[in-house]
XYZ file of C-alpha atoms in Angstrom:
331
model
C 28.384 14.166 -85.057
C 26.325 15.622 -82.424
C 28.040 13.828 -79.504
C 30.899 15.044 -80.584
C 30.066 18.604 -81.359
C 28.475 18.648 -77.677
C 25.119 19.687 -79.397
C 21.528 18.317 -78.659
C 21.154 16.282 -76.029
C 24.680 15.479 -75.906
C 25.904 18.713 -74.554
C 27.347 18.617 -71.230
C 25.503 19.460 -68.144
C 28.189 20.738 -66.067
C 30.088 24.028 -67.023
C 32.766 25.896 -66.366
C 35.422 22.662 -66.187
C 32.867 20.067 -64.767
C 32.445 22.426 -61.710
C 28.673 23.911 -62.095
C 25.436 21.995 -62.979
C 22.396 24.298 -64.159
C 21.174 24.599 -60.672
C 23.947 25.957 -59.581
C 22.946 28.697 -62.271
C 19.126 29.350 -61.085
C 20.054 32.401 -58.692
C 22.246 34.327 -61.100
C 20.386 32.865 -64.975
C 16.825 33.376 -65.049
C 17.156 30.782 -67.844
C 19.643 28.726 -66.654
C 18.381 25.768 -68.939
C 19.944 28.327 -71.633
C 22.841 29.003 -70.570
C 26.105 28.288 -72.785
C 29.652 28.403 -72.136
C 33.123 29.124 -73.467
C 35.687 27.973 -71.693
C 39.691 28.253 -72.174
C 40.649 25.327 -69.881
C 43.013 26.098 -66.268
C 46.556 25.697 -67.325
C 49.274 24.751 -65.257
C 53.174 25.057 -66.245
C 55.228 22.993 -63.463
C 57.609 26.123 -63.524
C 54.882 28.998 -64.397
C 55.589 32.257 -62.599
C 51.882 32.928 -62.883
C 50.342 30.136 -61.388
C 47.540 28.213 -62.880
C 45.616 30.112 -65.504
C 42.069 29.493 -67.417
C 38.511 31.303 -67.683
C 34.879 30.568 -68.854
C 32.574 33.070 -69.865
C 28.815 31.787 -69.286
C 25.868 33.725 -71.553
C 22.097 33.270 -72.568
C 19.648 35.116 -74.357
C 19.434 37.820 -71.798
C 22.730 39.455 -73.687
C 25.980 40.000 -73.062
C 25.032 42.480 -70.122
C 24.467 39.675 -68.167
C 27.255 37.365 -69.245
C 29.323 35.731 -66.275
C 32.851 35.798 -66.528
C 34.896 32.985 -64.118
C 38.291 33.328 -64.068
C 41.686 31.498 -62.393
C 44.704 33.267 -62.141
C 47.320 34.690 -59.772
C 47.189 38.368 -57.814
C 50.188 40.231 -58.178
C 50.716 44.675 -59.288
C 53.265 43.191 -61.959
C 51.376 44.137 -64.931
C 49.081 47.059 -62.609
C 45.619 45.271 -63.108
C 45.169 44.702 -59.367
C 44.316 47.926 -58.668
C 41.208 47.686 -61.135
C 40.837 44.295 -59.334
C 40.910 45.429 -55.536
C 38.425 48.163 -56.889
C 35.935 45.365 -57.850
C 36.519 42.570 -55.749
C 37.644 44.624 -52.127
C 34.544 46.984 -52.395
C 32.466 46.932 -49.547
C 29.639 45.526 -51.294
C 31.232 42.055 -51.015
C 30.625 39.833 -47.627
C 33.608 37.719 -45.644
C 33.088 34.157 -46.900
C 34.217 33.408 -43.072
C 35.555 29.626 -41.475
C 39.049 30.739 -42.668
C 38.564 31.122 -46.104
C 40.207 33.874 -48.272
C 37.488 35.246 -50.086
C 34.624 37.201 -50.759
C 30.978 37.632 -52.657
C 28.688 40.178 -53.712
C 25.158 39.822 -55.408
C 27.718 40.724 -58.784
C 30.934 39.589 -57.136
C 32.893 36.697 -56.000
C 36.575 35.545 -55.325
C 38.137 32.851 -53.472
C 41.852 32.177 -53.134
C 42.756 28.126 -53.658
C 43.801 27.023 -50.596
C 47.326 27.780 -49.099
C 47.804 23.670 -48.919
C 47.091 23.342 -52.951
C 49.861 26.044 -54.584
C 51.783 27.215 -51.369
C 51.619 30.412 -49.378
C 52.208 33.714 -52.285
C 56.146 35.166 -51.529
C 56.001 39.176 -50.215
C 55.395 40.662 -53.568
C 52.466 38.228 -55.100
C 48.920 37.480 -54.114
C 47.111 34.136 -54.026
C 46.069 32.285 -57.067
C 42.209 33.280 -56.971
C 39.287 32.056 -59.036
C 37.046 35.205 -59.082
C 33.294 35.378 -60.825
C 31.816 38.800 -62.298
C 28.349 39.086 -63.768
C 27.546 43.023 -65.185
C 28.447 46.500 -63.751
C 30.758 45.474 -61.021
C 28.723 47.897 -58.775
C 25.769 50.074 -58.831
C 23.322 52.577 -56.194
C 21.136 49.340 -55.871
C 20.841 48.172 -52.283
C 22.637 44.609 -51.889
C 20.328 41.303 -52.725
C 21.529 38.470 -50.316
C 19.559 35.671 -52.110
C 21.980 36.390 -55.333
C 25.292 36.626 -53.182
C 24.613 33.487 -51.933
C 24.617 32.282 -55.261
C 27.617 33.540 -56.178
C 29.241 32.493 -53.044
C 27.977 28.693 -53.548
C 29.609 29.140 -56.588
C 32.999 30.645 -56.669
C 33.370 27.538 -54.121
C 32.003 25.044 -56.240
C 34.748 26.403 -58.591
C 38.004 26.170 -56.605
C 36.541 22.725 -55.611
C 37.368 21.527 -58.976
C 40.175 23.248 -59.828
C 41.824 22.139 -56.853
C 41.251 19.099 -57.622
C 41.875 19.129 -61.237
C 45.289 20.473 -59.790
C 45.591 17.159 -57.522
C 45.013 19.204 -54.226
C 42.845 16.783 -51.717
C 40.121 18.599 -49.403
C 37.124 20.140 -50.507
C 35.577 23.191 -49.140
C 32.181 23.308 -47.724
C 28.899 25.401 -48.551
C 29.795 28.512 -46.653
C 26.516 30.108 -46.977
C 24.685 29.396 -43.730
C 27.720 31.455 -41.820
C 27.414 34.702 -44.174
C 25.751 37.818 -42.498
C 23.309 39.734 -44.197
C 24.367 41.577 -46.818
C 25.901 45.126 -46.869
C 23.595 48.017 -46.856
C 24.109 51.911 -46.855
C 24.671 53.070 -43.320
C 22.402 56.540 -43.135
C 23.044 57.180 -39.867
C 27.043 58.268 -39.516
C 28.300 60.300 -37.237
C 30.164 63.514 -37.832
C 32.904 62.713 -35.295
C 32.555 58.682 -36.321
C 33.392 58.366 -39.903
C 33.173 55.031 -41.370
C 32.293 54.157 -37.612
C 35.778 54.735 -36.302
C 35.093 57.112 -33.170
C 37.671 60.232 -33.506
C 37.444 60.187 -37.587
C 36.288 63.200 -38.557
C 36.971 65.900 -41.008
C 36.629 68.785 -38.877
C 33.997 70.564 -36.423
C 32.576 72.393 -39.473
C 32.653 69.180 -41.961
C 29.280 67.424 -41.345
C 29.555 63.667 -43.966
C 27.565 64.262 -47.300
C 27.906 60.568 -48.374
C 26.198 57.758 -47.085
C 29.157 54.335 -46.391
C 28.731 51.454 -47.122
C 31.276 49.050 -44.320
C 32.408 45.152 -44.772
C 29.978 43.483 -42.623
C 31.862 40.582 -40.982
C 35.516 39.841 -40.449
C 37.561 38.743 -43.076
C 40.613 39.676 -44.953
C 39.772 43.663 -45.455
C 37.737 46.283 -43.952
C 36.727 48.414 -46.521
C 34.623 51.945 -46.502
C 33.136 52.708 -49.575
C 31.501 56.654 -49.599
C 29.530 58.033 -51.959
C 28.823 55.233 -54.686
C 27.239 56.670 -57.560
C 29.047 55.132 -60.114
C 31.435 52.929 -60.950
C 33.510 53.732 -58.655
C 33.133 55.382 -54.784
C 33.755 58.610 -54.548
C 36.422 57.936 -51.221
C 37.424 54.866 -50.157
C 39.131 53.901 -46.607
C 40.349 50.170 -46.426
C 42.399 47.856 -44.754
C 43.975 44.718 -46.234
C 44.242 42.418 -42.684
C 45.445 39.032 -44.674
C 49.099 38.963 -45.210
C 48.344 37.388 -48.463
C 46.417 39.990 -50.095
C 48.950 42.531 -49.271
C 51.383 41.447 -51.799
C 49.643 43.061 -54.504
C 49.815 46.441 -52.476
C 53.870 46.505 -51.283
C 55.027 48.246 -54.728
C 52.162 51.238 -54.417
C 53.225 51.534 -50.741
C 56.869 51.372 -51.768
C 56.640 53.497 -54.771
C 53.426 55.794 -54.645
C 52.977 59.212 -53.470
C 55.575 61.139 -51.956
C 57.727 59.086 -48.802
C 56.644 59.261 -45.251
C 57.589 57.152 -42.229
C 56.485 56.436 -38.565
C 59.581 55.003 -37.431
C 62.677 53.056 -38.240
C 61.971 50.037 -39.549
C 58.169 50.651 -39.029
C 56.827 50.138 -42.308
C 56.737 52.512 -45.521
C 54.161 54.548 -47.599
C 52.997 57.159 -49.510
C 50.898 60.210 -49.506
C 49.835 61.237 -53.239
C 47.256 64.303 -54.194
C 44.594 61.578 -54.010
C 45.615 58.694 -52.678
C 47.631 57.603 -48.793
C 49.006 54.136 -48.525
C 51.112 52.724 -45.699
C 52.386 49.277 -44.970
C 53.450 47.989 -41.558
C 53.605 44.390 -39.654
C 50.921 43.787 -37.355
C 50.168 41.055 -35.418
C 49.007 38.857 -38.230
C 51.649 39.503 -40.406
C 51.766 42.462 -43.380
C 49.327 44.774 -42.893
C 48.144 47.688 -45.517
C 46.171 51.031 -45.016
C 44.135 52.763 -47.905
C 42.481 55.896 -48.103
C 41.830 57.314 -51.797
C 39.576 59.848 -53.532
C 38.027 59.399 -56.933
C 37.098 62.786 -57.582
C 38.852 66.122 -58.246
C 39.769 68.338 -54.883
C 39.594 66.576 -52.312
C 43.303 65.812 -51.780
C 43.443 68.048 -48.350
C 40.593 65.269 -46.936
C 42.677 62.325 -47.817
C 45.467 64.218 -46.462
C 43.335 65.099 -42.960
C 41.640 61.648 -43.039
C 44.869 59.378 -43.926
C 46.696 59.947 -40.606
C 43.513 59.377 -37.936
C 42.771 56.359 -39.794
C 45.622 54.675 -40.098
C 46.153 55.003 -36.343
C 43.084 54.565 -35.620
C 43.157 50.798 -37.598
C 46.342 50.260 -36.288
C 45.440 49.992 -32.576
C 42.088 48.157 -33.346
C 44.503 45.686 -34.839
C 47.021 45.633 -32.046
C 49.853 47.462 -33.744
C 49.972 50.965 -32.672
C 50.331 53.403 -31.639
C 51.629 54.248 -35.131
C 52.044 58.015 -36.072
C 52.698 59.164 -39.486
C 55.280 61.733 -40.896
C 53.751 62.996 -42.957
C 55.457 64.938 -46.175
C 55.254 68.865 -46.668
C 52.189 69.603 -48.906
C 53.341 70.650 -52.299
């Protein structure tokens, strides 16, 4: 009865679908010996518009505050959860994973996509099929610790190692942990004329920066400026989704969003809302997507300064300007 209740001595040492042993646990669990899981197992329909689907929830005595939360499924703005995803899992608190890979980590975060060779390449309107981890407040005023996001990082790609090959999908991925920079910190330093540490942003002569950013440190699939964290959310956010494949999830907010602006025929397409500028364009390495939004009240007339210099600013760091916006008449 034990054996098959998985109780005792009998329960299973690797969690999470075979994919983690208790070590793997040690950096995030301070009693990883404790640890229990529930798992829903990854599902895969041969003709599933969603993609393979499954999640595992990982808790010990330390309560549910500390529960970890490993998920599989597919990016996309169908159902509108993606933007509550991109804030959580594009902040700049997360590092590049780096060597190619499509992914991320944090000390709280991680996601990596399953590799293009497994499921395909996502169509113009989807994301990648991801396996993300999420452990507590997805972000809070405490400086980065780089000893836990390697943890996570060893782990989000112990996961995809076994769901790829539960899927049948032949490679692994290797530890990418030696490659990582350190991890993010606050930059205290900024420049009035540099914001974010793009020379020429600025808010005006008189506007000096009252937040402190926090920047992606290394190159990977967005550059994201978070400013003014003091809560679960950043007060201001500038970002820019470089991988083709996470833009997907943005093309209906820059279709639809905001009222319409251009920068050309056939340019690319956006919007400019009260708190929020989005604008999608090709660049050199395919569909390229520029973010800036506010998160508090009255401070539409910075997005609408900032939104312009940054996105042509990005675009010719990236090789695709020089792109000016048309802006719409302020309501």
């Amino acid at each position: 009865m034990a054996w098959q209740t998985q109780a005792g001595p009998f329960a299973p040492d690797e969690l999470c679908w075979g994919a983690l042993s208790r070590d793997d646990l040690a950096p995030t669990f301070r009693q990883p010996e404790d640890v229990k899981a529930v798992e829903a197992p990854v599902l895969h329909g041969g003709h599933s518009l969603d993609g393979p689907t499954g999640s595992c929830q990982l808790t010990n005595s330390e309560g549910d505050a500390w529960a970890l939360t490993a998920r599989v499924h597919r990016l996309d703005d169908r159902t509108g959860d993606d933007g509550k995803w991109a804030d959580e899992f594009l902040s700049a608190r997360l590092t590049p994973l780096g060597g190619g890979l499509l992914g991320m980590a944090s000390d709280n975060r991680a996601w990596l996509a399953i590799p293009d060779g497994c499921l395909g390449r996502p169509g113009d309107f989807d994301g990648p099929t991801v396996v993300d981890i999420a452990q507590g407040s997805w972000i809070t005023d405490m400086e980065p610790r780089t000893k836990e996001r390697d943890g996570m990082a060893r782990m989000v790609v112990k996961l995809v190692n076994k769901v790829s090959a539960d899927l049948g999908c032949a490679g692994t991925i290797a530890d990418p942990v030696e490659r990582l920079p350190k991890a993010a910190r606050y930059t205290r330093t900024e420049k009035p004329n540099a914001l974010c540490g793009i020379e020429g942003l600025t808010l005006g002569k008189k506007r000096r920066p009252d937040k402190y950013p926090m920047i992606t440190d290394g190159h990977g699939p967005v550059r994201t400026c978070d400013r003014g964290i003091t809560g679960s959310q950043p007060k201001q956010r500038l970002m820019t989704i470089e991988d083709p494949r996470l833009a997907g999830i943005f093309t209906r907010m820059a279709l639809y969003e905001g009222d319409r602006m251009r920068a050309g025929a056939g340019v690319g397409a956006g919007g400019l809302g009260p708190n929020l500028g989005v604008f999608q364009t090709r660049c050199q390495a395919g569909e390229t997507v520029f973010l800036v939004q506010a998160n508090e009240g009255g401070t539409g007339a910075d997005v609408r300064t900032l939104f312009p210099r940054y996105v042509e600013a990005e675009a010719a760091r990236l090789g695709c300007g020089p792109l000016k916006l048309n802006l719409p008449r302020p309501t």
